[in-house]
XYZ file of C-alpha atoms in Angstrom:
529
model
C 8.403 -3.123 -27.515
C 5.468 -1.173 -27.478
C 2.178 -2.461 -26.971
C -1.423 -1.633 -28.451
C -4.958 -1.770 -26.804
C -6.511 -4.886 -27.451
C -9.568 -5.305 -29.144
C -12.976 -5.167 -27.302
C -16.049 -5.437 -28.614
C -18.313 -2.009 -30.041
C -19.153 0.395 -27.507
C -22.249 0.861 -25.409
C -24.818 3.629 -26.591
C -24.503 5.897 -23.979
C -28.469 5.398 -22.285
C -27.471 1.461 -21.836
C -24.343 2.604 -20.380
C -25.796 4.939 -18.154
C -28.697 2.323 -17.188
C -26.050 0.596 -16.413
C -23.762 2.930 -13.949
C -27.356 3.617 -12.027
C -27.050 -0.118 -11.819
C -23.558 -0.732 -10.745
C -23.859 2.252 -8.106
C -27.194 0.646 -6.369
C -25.728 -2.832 -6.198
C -22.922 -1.670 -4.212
C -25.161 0.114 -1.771
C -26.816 -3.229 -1.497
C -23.333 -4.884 -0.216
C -22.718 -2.292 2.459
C -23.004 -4.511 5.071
C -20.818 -7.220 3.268
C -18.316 -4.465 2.771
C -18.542 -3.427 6.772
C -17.773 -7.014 7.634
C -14.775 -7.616 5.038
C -13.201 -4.457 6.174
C -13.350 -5.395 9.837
C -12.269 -8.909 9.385
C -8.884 -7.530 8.183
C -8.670 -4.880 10.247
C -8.816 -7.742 13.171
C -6.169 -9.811 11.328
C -3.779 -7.080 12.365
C -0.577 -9.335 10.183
C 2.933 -7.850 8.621
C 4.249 -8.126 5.661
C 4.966 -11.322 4.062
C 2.977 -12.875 6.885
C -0.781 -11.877 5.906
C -1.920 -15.689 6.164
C -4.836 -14.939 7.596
C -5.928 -12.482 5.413
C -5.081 -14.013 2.429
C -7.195 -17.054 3.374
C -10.431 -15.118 3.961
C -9.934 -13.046 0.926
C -9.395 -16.004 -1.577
C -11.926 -17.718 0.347
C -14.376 -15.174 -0.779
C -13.857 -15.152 -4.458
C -13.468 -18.430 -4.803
C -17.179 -18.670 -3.605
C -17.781 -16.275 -6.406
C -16.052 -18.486 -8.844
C -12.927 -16.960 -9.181
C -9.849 -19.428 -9.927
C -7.248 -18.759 -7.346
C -3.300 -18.710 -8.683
C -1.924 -19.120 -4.976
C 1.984 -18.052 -3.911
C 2.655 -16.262 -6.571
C 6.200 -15.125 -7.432
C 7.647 -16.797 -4.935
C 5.083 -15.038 -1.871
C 3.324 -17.400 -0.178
C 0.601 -15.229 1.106
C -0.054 -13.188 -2.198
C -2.282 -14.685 -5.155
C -4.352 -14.105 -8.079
C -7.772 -14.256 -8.204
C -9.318 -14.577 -11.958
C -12.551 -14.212 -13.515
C -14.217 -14.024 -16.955
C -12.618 -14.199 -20.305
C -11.129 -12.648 -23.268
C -9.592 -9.205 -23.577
C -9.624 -6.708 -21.941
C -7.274 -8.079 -19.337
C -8.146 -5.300 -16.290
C -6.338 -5.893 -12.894
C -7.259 -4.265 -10.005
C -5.242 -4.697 -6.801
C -4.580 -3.519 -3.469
C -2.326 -3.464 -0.471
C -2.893 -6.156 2.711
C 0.176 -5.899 5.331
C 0.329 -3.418 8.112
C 2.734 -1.495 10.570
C 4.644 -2.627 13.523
C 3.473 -1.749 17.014
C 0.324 0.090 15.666
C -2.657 -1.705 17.418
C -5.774 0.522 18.047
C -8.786 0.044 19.173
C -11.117 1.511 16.343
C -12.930 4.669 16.981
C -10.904 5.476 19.966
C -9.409 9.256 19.147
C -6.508 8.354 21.395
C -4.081 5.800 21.936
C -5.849 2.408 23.423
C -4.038 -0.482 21.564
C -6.208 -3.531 21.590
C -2.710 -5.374 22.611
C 0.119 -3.313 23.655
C 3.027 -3.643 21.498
C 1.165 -5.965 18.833
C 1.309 -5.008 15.039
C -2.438 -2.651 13.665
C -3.627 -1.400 10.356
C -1.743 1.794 10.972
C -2.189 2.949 7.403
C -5.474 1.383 6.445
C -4.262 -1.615 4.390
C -7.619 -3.609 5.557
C -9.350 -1.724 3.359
C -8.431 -1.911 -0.104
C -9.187 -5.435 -1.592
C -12.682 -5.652 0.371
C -13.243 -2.335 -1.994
C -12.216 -4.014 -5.141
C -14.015 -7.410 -4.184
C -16.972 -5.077 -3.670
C -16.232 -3.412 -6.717
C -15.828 -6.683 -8.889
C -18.573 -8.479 -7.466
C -21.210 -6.000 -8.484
C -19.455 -5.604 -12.227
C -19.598 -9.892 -12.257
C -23.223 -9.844 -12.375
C -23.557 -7.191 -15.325
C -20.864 -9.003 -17.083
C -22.502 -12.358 -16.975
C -25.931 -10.931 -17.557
C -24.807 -8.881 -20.535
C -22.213 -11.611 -21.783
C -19.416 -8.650 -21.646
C -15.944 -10.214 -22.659
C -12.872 -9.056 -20.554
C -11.115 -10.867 -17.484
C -11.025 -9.347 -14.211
C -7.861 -9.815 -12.034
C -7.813 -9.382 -8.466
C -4.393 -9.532 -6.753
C -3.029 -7.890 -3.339
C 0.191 -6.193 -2.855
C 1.445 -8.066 -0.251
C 4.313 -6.428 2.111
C 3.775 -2.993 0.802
C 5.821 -1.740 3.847
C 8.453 -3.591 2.590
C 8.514 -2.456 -1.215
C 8.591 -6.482 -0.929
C 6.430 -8.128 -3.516
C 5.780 -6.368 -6.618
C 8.568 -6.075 -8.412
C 8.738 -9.677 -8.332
C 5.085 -9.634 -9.790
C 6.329 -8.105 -13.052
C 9.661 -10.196 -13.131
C 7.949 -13.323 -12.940
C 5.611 -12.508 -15.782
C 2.263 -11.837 -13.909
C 1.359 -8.352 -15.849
C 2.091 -9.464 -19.008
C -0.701 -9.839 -20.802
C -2.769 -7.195 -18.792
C -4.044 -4.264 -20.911
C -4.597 -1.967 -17.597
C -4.477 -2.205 -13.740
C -6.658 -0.119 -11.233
C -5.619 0.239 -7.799
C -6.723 1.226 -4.896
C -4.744 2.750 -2.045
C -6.569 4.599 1.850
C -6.678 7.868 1.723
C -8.697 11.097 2.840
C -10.420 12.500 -0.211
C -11.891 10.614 -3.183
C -9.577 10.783 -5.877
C -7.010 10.169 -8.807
C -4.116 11.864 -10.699
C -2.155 11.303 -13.701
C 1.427 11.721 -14.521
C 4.903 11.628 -12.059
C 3.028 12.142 -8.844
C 6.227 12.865 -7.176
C 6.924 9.457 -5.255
C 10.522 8.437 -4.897
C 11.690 5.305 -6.109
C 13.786 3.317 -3.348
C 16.184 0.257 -2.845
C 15.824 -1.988 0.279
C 18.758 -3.447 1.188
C 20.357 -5.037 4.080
C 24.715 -4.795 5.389
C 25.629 -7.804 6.957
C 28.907 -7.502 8.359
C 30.836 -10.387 9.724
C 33.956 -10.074 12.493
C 35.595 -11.856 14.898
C 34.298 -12.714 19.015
C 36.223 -12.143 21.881
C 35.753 -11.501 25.552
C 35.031 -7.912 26.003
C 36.476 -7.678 28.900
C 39.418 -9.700 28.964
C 40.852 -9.403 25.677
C 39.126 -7.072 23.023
C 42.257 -6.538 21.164
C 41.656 -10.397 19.510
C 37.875 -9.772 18.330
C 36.723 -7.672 15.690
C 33.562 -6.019 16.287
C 30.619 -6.349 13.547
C 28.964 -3.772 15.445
C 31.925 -1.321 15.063
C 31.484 -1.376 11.148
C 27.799 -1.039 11.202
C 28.078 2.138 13.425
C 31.025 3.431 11.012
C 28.877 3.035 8.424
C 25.650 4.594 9.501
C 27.968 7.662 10.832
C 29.769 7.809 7.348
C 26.170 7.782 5.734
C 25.368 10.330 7.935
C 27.727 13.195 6.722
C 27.658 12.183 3.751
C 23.762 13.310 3.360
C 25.087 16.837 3.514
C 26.544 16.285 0.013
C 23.360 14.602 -1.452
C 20.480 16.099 -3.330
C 17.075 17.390 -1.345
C 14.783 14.657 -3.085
C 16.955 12.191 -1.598
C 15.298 10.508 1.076
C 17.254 7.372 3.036
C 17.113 5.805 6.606
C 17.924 2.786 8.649
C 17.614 0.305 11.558
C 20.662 -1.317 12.865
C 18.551 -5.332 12.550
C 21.429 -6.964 14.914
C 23.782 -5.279 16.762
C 25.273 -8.362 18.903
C 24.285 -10.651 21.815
C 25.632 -9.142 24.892
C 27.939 -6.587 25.582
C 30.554 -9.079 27.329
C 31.030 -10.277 23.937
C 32.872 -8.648 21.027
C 29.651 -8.774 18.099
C 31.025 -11.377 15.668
C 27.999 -10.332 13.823
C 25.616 -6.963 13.184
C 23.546 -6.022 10.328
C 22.240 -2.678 9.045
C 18.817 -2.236 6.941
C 18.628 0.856 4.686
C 15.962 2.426 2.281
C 17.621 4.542 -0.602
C 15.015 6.879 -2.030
C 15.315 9.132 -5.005
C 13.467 10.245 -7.903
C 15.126 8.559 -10.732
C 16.459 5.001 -11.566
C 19.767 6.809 -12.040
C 19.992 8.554 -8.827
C 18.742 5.299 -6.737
C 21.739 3.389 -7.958
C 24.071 6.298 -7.478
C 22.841 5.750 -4.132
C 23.549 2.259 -3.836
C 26.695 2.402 -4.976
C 27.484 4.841 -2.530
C 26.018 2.650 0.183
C 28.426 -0.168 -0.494
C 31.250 2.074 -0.387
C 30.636 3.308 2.940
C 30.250 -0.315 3.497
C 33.292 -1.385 2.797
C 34.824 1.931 4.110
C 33.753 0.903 7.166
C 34.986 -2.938 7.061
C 38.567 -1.185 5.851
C 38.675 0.556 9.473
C 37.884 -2.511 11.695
C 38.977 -5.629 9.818
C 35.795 -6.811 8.811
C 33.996 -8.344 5.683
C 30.716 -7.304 4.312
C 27.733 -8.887 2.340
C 24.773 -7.118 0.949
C 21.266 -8.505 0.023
C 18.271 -6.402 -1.479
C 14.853 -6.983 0.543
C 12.460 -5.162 -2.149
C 12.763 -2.034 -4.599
C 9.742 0.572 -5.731
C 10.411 2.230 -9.078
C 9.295 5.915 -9.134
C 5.246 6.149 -10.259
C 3.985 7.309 -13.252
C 0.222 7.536 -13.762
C -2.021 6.902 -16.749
C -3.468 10.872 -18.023
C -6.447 8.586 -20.104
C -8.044 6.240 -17.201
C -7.721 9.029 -14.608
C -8.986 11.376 -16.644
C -12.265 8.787 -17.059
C -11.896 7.960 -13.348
C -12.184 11.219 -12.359
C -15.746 11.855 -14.283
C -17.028 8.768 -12.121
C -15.137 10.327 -9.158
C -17.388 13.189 -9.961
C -20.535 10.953 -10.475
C -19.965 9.369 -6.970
C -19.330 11.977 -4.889
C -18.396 12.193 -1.395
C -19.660 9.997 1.381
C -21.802 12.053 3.726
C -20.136 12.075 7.320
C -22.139 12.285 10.208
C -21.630 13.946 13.272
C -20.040 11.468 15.037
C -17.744 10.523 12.031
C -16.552 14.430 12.221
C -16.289 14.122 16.566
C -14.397 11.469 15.929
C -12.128 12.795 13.034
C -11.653 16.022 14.842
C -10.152 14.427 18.081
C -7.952 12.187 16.640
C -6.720 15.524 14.502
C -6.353 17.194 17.860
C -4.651 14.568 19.694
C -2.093 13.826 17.305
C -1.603 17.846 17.034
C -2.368 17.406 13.213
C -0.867 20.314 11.086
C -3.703 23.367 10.243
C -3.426 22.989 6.813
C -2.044 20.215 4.239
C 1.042 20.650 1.840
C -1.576 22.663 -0.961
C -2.010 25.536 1.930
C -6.006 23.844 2.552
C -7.854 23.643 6.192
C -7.968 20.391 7.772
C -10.767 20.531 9.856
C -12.489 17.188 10.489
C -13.142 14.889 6.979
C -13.295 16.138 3.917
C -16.782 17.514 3.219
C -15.476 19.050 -0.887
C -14.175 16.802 -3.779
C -10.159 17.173 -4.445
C -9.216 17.983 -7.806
C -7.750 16.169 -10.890
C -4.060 16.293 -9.982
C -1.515 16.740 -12.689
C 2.539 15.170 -12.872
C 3.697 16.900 -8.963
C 6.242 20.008 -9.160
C 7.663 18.931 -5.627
C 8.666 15.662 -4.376
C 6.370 13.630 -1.783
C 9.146 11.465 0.053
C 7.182 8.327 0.174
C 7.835 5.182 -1.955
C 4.938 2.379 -2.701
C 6.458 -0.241 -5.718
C 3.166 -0.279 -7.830
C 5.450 2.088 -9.321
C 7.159 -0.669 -10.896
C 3.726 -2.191 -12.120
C 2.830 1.012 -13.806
C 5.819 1.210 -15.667
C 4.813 -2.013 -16.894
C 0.819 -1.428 -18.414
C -1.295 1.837 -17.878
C -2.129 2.271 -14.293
C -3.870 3.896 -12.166
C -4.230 4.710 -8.091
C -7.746 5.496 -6.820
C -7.292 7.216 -3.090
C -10.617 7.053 -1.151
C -11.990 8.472 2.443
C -11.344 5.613 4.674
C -9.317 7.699 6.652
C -8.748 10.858 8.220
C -6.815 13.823 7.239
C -3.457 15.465 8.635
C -2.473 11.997 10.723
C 1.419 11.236 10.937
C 1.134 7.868 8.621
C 2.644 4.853 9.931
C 1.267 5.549 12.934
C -1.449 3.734 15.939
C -3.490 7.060 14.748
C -3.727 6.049 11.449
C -5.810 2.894 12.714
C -8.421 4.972 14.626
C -10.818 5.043 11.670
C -10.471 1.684 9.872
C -13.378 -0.382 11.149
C -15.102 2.442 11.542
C -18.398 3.970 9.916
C -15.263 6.424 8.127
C -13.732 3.472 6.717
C -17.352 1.319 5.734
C -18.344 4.455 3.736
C -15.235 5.853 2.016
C -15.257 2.281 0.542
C -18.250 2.332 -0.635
C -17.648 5.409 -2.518
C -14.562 4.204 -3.523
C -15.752 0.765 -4.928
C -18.542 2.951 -6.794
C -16.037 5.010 -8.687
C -13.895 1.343 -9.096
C -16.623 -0.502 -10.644
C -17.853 2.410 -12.972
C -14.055 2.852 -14.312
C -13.750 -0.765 -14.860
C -17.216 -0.820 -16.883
C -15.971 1.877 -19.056
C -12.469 0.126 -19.836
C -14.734 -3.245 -20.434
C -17.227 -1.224 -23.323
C -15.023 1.619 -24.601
C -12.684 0.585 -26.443
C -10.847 4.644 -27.161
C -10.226 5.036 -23.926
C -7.759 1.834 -23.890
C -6.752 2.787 -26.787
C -5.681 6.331 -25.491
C -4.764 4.708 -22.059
C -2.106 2.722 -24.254
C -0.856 5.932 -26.344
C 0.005 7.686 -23.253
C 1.577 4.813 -22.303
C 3.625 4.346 -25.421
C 4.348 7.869 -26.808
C 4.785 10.011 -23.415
C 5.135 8.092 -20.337
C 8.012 5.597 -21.614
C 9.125 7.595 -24.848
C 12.485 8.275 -22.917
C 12.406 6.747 -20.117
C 12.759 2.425 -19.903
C 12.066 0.540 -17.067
C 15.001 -1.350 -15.704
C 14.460 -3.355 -13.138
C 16.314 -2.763 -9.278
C 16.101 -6.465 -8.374
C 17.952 -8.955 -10.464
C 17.011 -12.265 -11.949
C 19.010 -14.119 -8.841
C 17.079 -11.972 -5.806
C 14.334 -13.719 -3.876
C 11.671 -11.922 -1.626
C 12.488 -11.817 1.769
C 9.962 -13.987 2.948
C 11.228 -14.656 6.485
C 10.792 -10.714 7.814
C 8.454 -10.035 10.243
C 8.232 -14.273 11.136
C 9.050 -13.826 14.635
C 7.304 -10.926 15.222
C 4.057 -12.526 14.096
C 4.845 -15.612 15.791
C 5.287 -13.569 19.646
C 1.945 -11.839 18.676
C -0.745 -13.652 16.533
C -2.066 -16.171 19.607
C -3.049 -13.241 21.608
C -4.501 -11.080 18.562
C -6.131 -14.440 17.514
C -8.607 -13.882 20.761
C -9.660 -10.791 19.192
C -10.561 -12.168 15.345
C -13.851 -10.475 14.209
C -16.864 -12.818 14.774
C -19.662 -11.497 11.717
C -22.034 -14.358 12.798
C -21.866 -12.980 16.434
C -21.346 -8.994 16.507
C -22.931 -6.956 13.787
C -19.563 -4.605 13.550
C -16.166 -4.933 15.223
C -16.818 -1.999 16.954
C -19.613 -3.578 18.983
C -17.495 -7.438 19.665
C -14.840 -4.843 21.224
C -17.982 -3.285 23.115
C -16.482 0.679 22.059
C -19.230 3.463 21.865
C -18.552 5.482 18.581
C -17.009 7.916 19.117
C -14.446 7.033 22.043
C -13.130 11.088 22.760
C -11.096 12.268 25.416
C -13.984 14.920 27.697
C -12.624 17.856 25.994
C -12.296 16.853 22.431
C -14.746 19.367 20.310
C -18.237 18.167 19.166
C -19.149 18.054 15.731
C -22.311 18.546 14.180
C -23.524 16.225 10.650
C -22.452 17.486 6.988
């Protein structure tokens, strides 16, 4: 059923609102250092999906100082929350990613690879960044709210296992966007800046092939076991010519989870994890249903049986045209952070080490950090690849993804590279300049009450005029809570030694005792912006 903006109270004249902006923008330069140490105390938290414990403790920790009322394992996920503030409509939430990437432990502001502990999970994509922006953000908007007696309710949740398309579905299922009239959020980037529209992310299906067979001695007598492993490797080789036959914005992959004990022993058990991505709901579960027929292909030609469960989904996105449009005039307002020369030393090496690509899919230089403003970006013509399931929240209430320059351009993503900047002087200032352009977008959906009320017509009579959202989980699925236990378990009392200390070491930088920039002798200098 389609919804309508909710009423707000009458609009700002535009000096008070401006007077207010000027204010908004000067009480988050006042929190830098706050910022700096929120940003570094995740970055040292280093923890994977569904096991952010840590971070999810210091973050809830410091808005419930605030006076925030914390909503704690939500959905099911013990480590994600809400965080709640004010009251009244507008309902605004504003969220962010918190788990990182396997084996990507860096030290910051070292352009090449020094991992703090070898083999230990790192902020590889920059997920330490993002809520300490919208807590930055939110705190400076609290005080204007209370002083002014705005109404509205400010929401703060994280999107925990991200790299797992784990958690937010399950958000929406559950109920927890229902009565929000918009969401901000807030995802690392290399550029300050927001688009509207299909911005050409796939949609994509997690889900995991556990086949089940029969033990024997390897050696002895092979002919009485029935090998797990066998189907899983039928499978994945089926898959594999069958991509010939599927269409280019398909994107799909795998990692064989358990493939047996020892090779004495005939696997009684393997399992096989898969991501399905495409750009439609349609073509997803095409997909899937192709995915359990090479399944059970493959159980047909070695005697086995097969069970399938689903580990997380991502719809496809679809941006809001009205907020980003509004988001981009603050964009505008804000500006760029300016880099200085070691920022750009530092950038440039890590470019150079990684062998970073000349230019970027749009045919622009990457040279160093972004020193010019991106554009407003329109629905994409081409497809991206990449899936994040905030798709599935903005198919449920106009929403919006504000990119910001905590990181550097032309990395490979995923990556130990990708962690070089993030408690860095690159990452304190991009979110800065990202909670600026935050906290001056939320003001505007607090006091004018058009541009909900366009946000929710582009909502209603283009975005989902033909298009529904149906869910890719069911009613029955459960996160997969367990992933990434063990892994966390092996690692967390050595990265413990390495926690940030704020009431010892001014930066993180410094308690690891790194000189910024860290460059190899013949990286290339850099001179300020």
């Amino acid at each position: 059923m389609a919804q309508t903006a909710p009423p707000v109270t009458a609009p700002l004249p535009p000096a008070k609102l401006e007077a207010l902006k000027q204010e908004l923008i000067g009480e988050i330069d006042q929190q830098q250092k706050a910022t700096q140490q929120m940003v570094d105390m995740v970055f040292s938290f280093g923890e994977l999906g569904f096991q952010e414990t840590e971070t999810s403790h210091y973050l809830t920790g410091i808005l419930k100082k605030n006076g925030f009322v914390i909503q704690s394992g939500i959905a099911g996920v013990p480590t994600a929350w809400t965080a709640t503030w004010g009251s009244g409509k507008p309902v605004i939430a504003i969220g962010s990613d918190i788990d990182c990437i396997p084996k990507a432990s860096q030290k910051p502001g070292v352009a090449y690879h020094d991992p703090i502990i070898e083999g230990a999970p790192g902020h590889g994509e920059g997920h330490n960044s993002g809520v300490p922006l919208n807590i930055t953000a939110v705190l400076a908007l609290k005080k204007i709210m209370e002083r002014e007696k705005l109404p509205g309710t400010l929401m703060l949740w994280p999107g925990a296992a991200e790299e797992l398309i784990g958690a937010k579905a399950y958000f929406v299922r559950d109920g927890y966007f229902k009565n929000v009239d918009a969401c901000i959020f807030t995802h690392v980037g290399d550029n300050l800046k927001v688009s509207w529209g299909d911005n050409g992310y796939t949609g994509n299906i997690s889900v995991k092939f556990n086949f089940e067979g029969q033990a024997a001695h390897a050696g002895a007598t092979p002919w009485r076991g029935r090998s797990a492993l066998d189907a899983v490797e039928l499978m994945d080789v089926g898959w594999n010519f069958h991509r010939e036959h599927m269409d280019l914005s398909q994107r799909s992959h795998y990692v064989i989870t358990d493939g047996g004990d020892q090779p004495n022993v005939v696997p009684s058990k393997a399992a096989v994890w898969y991501f399905l991505r495409e750009r439609t709901y349609p073509k997803i579960m095409e997909m899937y249903a192709d995915a359990q027929k090479m399944a059970e292909g493959a159980t047909l030609m070695t005697k086995t049986s097969v069970t399938h469960e689903v580990l997380g989904s991502a719809w496809p996105i679809h941006l809001n045209k009205a907020i980003a449009e509004a988001m981009y005039q603050n964009i505008r307002r804000v500006g760029l952070p300016q880099w200085s020369a070691a920022d750009q030393t530092l950038a440039r090496a890590a470019q150079a080490e990684t062998k970073a690509p000349k230019t970027d899919s749009r045919n622009r230089p990457i040279d160093g950090l972004a020193i010019r403003l991106d554009t407003l970006m329109g629905p994409a013509t081409s497809s991206y690849g990449g899936s994040d399931d905030i798709g599935d929240i903005s198919w449920s209430v106009p929403t919006v993804v504000l990119h910001y320059p905590a990181n550097i351009p032309g990395l490979p993503g995923h990556h130990w590279a990708n962690a070089i900047a993030m408690a860095t002087p690159i990452a304190h200032k991009g979110v800065t300049a990202g909670a600026k352009a935050e906290a001056l977008t939320l003001l505007d959906l607090l006091v004018k009450p058009e541009l909900l009320k366009a946000a929710w017509a582009y909502f209603n009579d283009v975005q989902t005029k033909d298009t529904k959202y149906t869910p890719l989980i069911s009613a029955t699925d459960k996160p997969a809570i367990t992933l990434n236990q063990s892994i966390m378990a092996q690692y967390r009392p050595q990265m413990m030694k390495f926690y940030y200390n704020p009431a010892k070491y001014k930066t993180y930088l410094e308690q690891l005792g790194i000189a910024y920039p860290t460059v190899r002798p013949t990286a290339p200098k850099a001179s300020a912006q």
